[in-house]
Tab-separated table of C-alpha atoms in Angstrom:
chain	number	residue	atom	x	y	z
A	1	UNK	CA	43.507	55.340	-26.810
A	2	UNK	CA	42.825	58.822	-25.394
A	3	UNK	CA	44.821	59.759	-22.693
A	4	UNK	CA	43.805	59.237	-18.853
A	5	UNK	CA	45.431	61.437	-15.970
A	6	UNK	CA	45.768	59.984	-12.649
A	7	UNK	CA	47.422	62.966	-10.682
A	8	UNK	CA	45.719	65.940	-9.610
A	9	UNK	CA	43.852	68.201	-12.125
A	10	UNK	CA	45.755	71.046	-12.945
A	11	UNK	CA	43.484	74.148	-11.569
A	12	UNK	CA	44.351	77.148	-13.888
A	13	UNK	CA	42.477	80.416	-12.065
A	14	UNK	CA	40.016	79.996	-8.779
A	15	UNK	CA	38.923	82.314	-6.151
A	16	UNK	CA	35.870	82.180	-3.964
A	17	UNK	CA	33.242	81.843	-6.838
A	18	UNK	CA	34.948	80.243	-9.446
A	19	UNK	CA	37.371	77.534	-10.070
A	20	UNK	CA	39.230	76.257	-13.909
A	21	UNK	CA	41.036	73.610	-14.513
A	22	UNK	CA	42.904	72.423	-17.785
A	23	UNK	CA	40.911	69.462	-18.964
A	24	UNK	CA	43.395	67.013	-20.082
A	25	UNK	CA	42.198	64.511	-23.111
A	26	UNK	CA	40.121	61.540	-22.248
A	27	UNK	CA	38.387	63.223	-19.514
A	28	UNK	CA	34.745	62.730	-19.302
A	29	UNK	CA	33.035	66.828	-17.684
A	30	UNK	CA	29.867	64.978	-16.297
A	31	UNK	CA	28.493	61.599	-16.390
A	32	UNK	CA	26.576	61.342	-19.803
A	33	UNK	CA	24.367	58.401	-21.256
A	34	UNK	CA	27.055	58.605	-24.176
A	35	UNK	CA	29.154	56.976	-22.382
A	36	UNK	CA	28.010	55.063	-19.408
A	37	UNK	CA	31.329	53.163	-18.786
A	38	UNK	CA	33.775	55.557	-17.550
A	39	UNK	CA	34.139	56.213	-14.011
A	40	UNK	CA	36.333	59.571	-14.178
A	41	UNK	CA	34.747	62.826	-14.014
A	42	UNK	CA	35.924	66.175	-14.703
A	43	UNK	CA	33.463	67.759	-11.971
A	44	UNK	CA	33.954	64.706	-9.370
A	45	UNK	CA	37.552	65.208	-9.351
A	46	UNK	CA	37.664	69.390	-9.215
A	47	UNK	CA	34.792	68.739	-6.309
A	48	UNK	CA	36.923	66.573	-4.247
A	49	UNK	CA	40.136	68.139	-5.166
A	50	UNK	CA	39.191	71.219	-3.617
A	51	UNK	CA	36.950	69.801	-1.066
A	52	UNK	CA	34.144	72.016	-2.357
A	53	UNK	CA	30.875	71.250	-4.500
A	54	UNK	CA	31.479	72.567	-7.891
A	55	UNK	CA	29.133	73.520	-10.611
A	56	UNK	CA	29.268	73.180	-13.964
A	57	UNK	CA	28.781	75.996	-16.538
A	58	UNK	CA	29.752	74.644	-19.918
A	59	UNK	CA	31.174	71.411	-21.298
A	60	UNK	CA	34.511	70.397	-23.322
A	61	UNK	CA	33.885	66.868	-24.733
A	62	UNK	CA	35.858	64.104	-24.124
A	63	UNK	CA	38.490	64.212	-26.458
A	64	UNK	CA	39.500	68.060	-26.188
A	65	UNK	CA	41.117	69.095	-24.026
A	66	UNK	CA	41.894	72.478	-22.272
A	67	UNK	CA	40.157	75.426	-20.341
A	68	UNK	CA	37.593	74.162	-18.047
A	69	UNK	CA	35.243	76.548	-15.907
A	70	UNK	CA	33.126	75.810	-12.798
A	71	UNK	CA	31.714	78.228	-10.179
A	72	UNK	CA	31.379	77.591	-6.658
A	73	UNK	CA	27.551	78.267	-6.006
A	74	UNK	CA	23.835	77.866	-8.130
A	75	UNK	CA	23.984	81.415	-8.213
A	76	UNK	CA	27.174	81.925	-10.241
A	77	UNK	CA	26.925	79.182	-12.341
A	78	UNK	CA	23.319	80.851	-13.217
A	79	UNK	CA	25.282	83.912	-14.375
A	80	UNK	CA	27.955	82.556	-16.420
A	81	UNK	CA	25.760	79.794	-17.897
A	82	UNK	CA	23.448	82.896	-19.261
A	83	UNK	CA	26.750	84.899	-20.033
A	84	UNK	CA	27.718	81.675	-22.006
A	85	UNK	CA	24.465	81.615	-23.980
A	86	UNK	CA	24.643	85.515	-24.702
A	87	UNK	CA	27.767	84.729	-26.383
A	88	UNK	CA	29.953	87.050	-23.826
A	89	UNK	CA	32.294	84.539	-23.006
A	90	UNK	CA	35.293	84.609	-25.631
A	91	UNK	CA	36.977	81.167	-25.965
A	92	UNK	CA	39.959	80.710	-28.448
A	93	UNK	CA	40.999	76.685	-29.438
A	94	UNK	CA	43.875	75.405	-31.608
A	95	UNK	CA	43.993	72.965	-33.357
A	96	UNK	CA	46.012	70.841	-36.058
A	97	UNK	CA	44.415	69.902	-38.816
A	98	UNK	CA	44.697	68.059	-42.458
A	99	UNK	CA	45.572	70.092	-45.507
A	100	UNK	CA	46.637	74.131	-45.499
A	101	UNK	CA	43.725	75.944	-45.037
A	102	UNK	CA	43.365	79.188	-46.084
A	103	UNK	CA	45.466	82.176	-44.243
A	104	UNK	CA	41.983	83.120	-42.079
A	105	UNK	CA	38.426	82.867	-42.773
A	106	UNK	CA	35.042	82.521	-40.963
A	107	UNK	CA	32.774	79.641	-41.273
A	108	UNK	CA	29.303	80.189	-42.063
A	109	UNK	CA	27.359	76.820	-41.947
A	110	UNK	CA	24.073	75.957	-40.215
A	111	UNK	CA	24.541	72.504	-37.654
A	112	UNK	CA	21.471	70.814	-36.978
A	113	UNK	CA	21.195	69.533	-33.373
A	114	UNK	CA	23.020	66.645	-32.349
A	115	UNK	CA	20.988	63.480	-30.825
A	116	UNK	CA	22.571	62.706	-27.252
A	117	UNK	CA	21.570	59.290	-27.020
A	118	UNK	CA	19.752	55.687	-29.114
A	119	UNK	CA	16.570	56.417	-27.655
A	120	UNK	CA	16.297	59.863	-29.332
A	121	UNK	CA	16.782	58.480	-31.714
A	122	UNK	CA	15.145	55.299	-31.961
A	123	UNK	CA	11.857	57.461	-30.602
A	124	UNK	CA	12.387	59.408	-33.595
A	125	UNK	CA	12.934	62.940	-32.522
A	126	UNK	CA	14.210	65.400	-34.636
A	127	UNK	CA	15.924	67.953	-33.588
A	128	UNK	CA	15.938	71.463	-35.772
A	129	UNK	CA	19.486	73.123	-37.865
A	130	UNK	CA	20.939	76.005	-35.761
A	131	UNK	CA	22.658	79.194	-37.157
A	132	UNK	CA	26.581	78.194	-36.515
A	133	UNK	CA	29.402	80.433	-37.023
A	134	UNK	CA	33.498	79.940	-36.538
A	135	UNK	CA	36.455	82.092	-37.647
A	136	UNK	CA	39.917	80.955	-37.909
A	137	UNK	CA	43.206	81.621	-38.615
A	138	UNK	CA	46.741	79.400	-40.217
A	139	UNK	CA	49.459	80.058	-37.669
A	140	UNK	CA	51.634	77.541	-39.510
A	141	UNK	CA	51.694	74.653	-42.079
A	142	UNK	CA	54.181	71.510	-42.050
A	143	UNK	CA	54.372	69.127	-45.303
A	144	UNK	CA	55.490	65.397	-43.923
A	145	UNK	CA	57.523	62.981	-46.611
A	146	UNK	CA	54.546	60.330	-46.045
A	147	UNK	CA	52.291	59.233	-48.771
A	148	UNK	CA	48.516	59.348	-47.951
A	149	UNK	CA	45.737	58.410	-49.798
A	150	UNK	CA	46.324	59.386	-53.694
A	151	UNK	CA	48.893	62.290	-52.317
A	152	UNK	CA	52.789	61.402	-52.444
A	153	UNK	CA	53.087	63.995	-48.973
A	154	UNK	CA	50.774	64.726	-46.450
A	155	UNK	CA	50.019	68.307	-45.553
A	156	UNK	CA	48.065	70.065	-42.600
A	157	UNK	CA	47.924	73.309	-40.846
A	158	UNK	CA	48.093	74.769	-37.436
A	159	UNK	CA	45.071	77.408	-37.142
A	160	UNK	CA	43.352	79.118	-33.853
A	161	UNK	CA	39.222	78.570	-34.121
A	162	UNK	CA	37.079	81.317	-32.160
A	163	UNK	CA	33.509	79.826	-32.326
A	164	UNK	CA	31.426	82.739	-32.701
A	165	UNK	CA	28.474	80.419	-31.658
A	166	UNK	CA	28.134	77.266	-29.590
A	167	UNK	CA	26.871	74.162	-31.020
A	168	UNK	CA	27.889	70.477	-30.232
A	169	UNK	CA	31.085	69.880	-32.008
A	170	UNK	CA	30.967	72.727	-33.793
A	171	UNK	CA	34.392	73.087	-34.275
A	172	UNK	CA	34.866	69.738	-35.438
A	173	UNK	CA	32.116	69.711	-37.799
A	174	UNK	CA	32.715	73.104	-39.443
A	175	UNK	CA	36.707	71.539	-40.065
A	176	UNK	CA	34.938	68.949	-41.519
A	177	UNK	CA	32.835	70.681	-44.069
A	178	UNK	CA	35.605	73.413	-45.746
A	179	UNK	CA	37.555	69.686	-46.078
A	180	UNK	CA	40.101	70.690	-43.594
A	181	UNK	CA	39.140	67.700	-40.116
A	182	UNK	CA	40.940	67.793	-36.876
A	183	UNK	CA	43.390	65.238	-36.535
A	184	UNK	CA	42.474	62.064	-34.449
A	185	UNK	CA	39.064	63.452	-34.776
A	186	UNK	CA	37.399	59.622	-35.093
A	187	UNK	CA	33.821	60.917	-35.743
A	188	UNK	CA	34.576	63.530	-37.652
A	189	UNK	CA	37.992	63.507	-39.587
A	190	UNK	CA	39.698	61.062	-42.022
A	191	UNK	CA	40.833	57.668	-40.674
A	192	UNK	CA	44.296	57.945	-42.691
A	193	UNK	CA	45.850	61.001	-41.417
A	194	UNK	CA	44.535	59.703	-37.894
A	195	UNK	CA	46.779	56.264	-38.767
A	196	UNK	CA	49.350	58.602	-40.329
A	197	UNK	CA	49.503	59.776	-36.518
A	198	UNK	CA	49.510	57.297	-34.692
A	199	UNK	CA	52.016	54.879	-36.529
A	200	UNK	CA	54.919	58.403	-36.830
A	201	UNK	CA	54.138	60.294	-33.831
A	202	UNK	CA	52.555	57.941	-31.504
A	203	UNK	CA	49.480	60.777	-31.388
A	204	UNK	CA	46.201	58.776	-29.900
A	205	UNK	CA	44.288	61.771	-28.935
A	206	UNK	CA	42.046	64.500	-30.786
A	207	UNK	CA	44.450	67.728	-31.410
A	208	UNK	CA	42.192	70.123	-30.516
A	209	UNK	CA	42.857	72.622	-26.954
A	210	UNK	CA	40.801	74.694	-25.584
A	211	UNK	CA	44.053	77.648	-25.166
A	212	UNK	CA	42.373	80.433	-24.163
A	213	UNK	CA	38.970	81.756	-22.270
A	214	UNK	CA	38.122	85.394	-21.696
A	215	UNK	CA	35.446	87.070	-19.777
A	216	UNK	CA	34.011	89.633	-16.934
A	217	UNK	CA	33.923	88.153	-13.672
A	218	UNK	CA	30.155	87.952	-12.509
A	219	UNK	CA	31.232	89.649	-9.337
A	220	UNK	CA	34.340	91.518	-9.369
A	221	UNK	CA	33.226	92.438	-12.884
A	222	UNK	CA	37.145	92.497	-14.012
A	223	UNK	CA	38.234	91.039	-17.225
A	224	UNK	CA	39.430	87.755	-16.862
A	225	UNK	CA	41.784	85.750	-18.641
A	226	UNK	CA	42.749	81.821	-18.163
A	227	UNK	CA	45.001	79.897	-20.450
A	228	UNK	CA	46.033	76.347	-20.456
A	229	UNK	CA	49.397	74.775	-20.764
A	230	UNK	CA	49.355	72.526	-23.235
A	231	UNK	CA	50.059	68.693	-22.926
A	232	UNK	CA	53.563	67.198	-23.826
A	233	UNK	CA	51.154	65.490	-26.997
A	234	UNK	CA	50.932	69.282	-28.477
A	235	UNK	CA	54.383	70.124	-27.176
A	236	UNK	CA	55.918	67.130	-29.288
A	237	UNK	CA	54.446	67.684	-31.928
A	238	UNK	CA	54.841	71.604	-31.922
A	239	UNK	CA	58.868	70.883	-31.857
A	240	UNK	CA	58.756	68.262	-34.695
A	241	UNK	CA	57.362	70.711	-36.924
A	242	UNK	CA	59.102	73.533	-35.617
A	243	UNK	CA	56.093	75.256	-34.844
A	244	UNK	CA	56.977	75.604	-31.478
A	245	UNK	CA	57.947	79.691	-31.400
A	246	UNK	CA	54.507	80.337	-32.515
A	247	UNK	CA	52.574	80.172	-29.527
A	248	UNK	CA	53.580	82.235	-26.818
A	249	UNK	CA	52.640	82.256	-23.187
């Protein structure tokens, strides 16, 4: 069960050209053929909340939380979308993953484009592999006294992830590739670890959070840094694992 919010979304930044929110886990950015039953979308929620139309610039997966940026005009949306495609917008994510990762490394592993709909699959549409790179840094570790699979204890790492390219599910797929899948990932993760977090910590979401975003403002040309606070699920886990002093505002 993913987290649902009925209150106003947290606005992290707003000027005459851009607005950024802290997207909760479980909220789609916009209507998608992947989830036709969903009725709430960040695009519509933000529009209703600020009383003006907003334009999508990038996306976050439905189960991912954190900084989500919208433009207030088509022209600004185009400029910012081009900046994302040119890798001029820098993003940092935080995740809790299975096992003890290396202290730091760059994952350079091509990813095949993911088909968006069953119709594409039915028609036999294929997509090519694309270059994909992610750098990561280990910030903390924890060993829990719970047996998982054939191991007597369970080990996890808190990592900072920096996508150097922008492929669909890139962080989730890259962490799976190096055998450190993100906890709570029902598509690319490990069910036994997801189950442990549900049962021991009442955790029912993907533990991936878009923590920071940096970019040059399309109009003022100032460098903008936006940081998204953690939700109660992350805060509780940080406290339980004595990680609450690692991430400073």
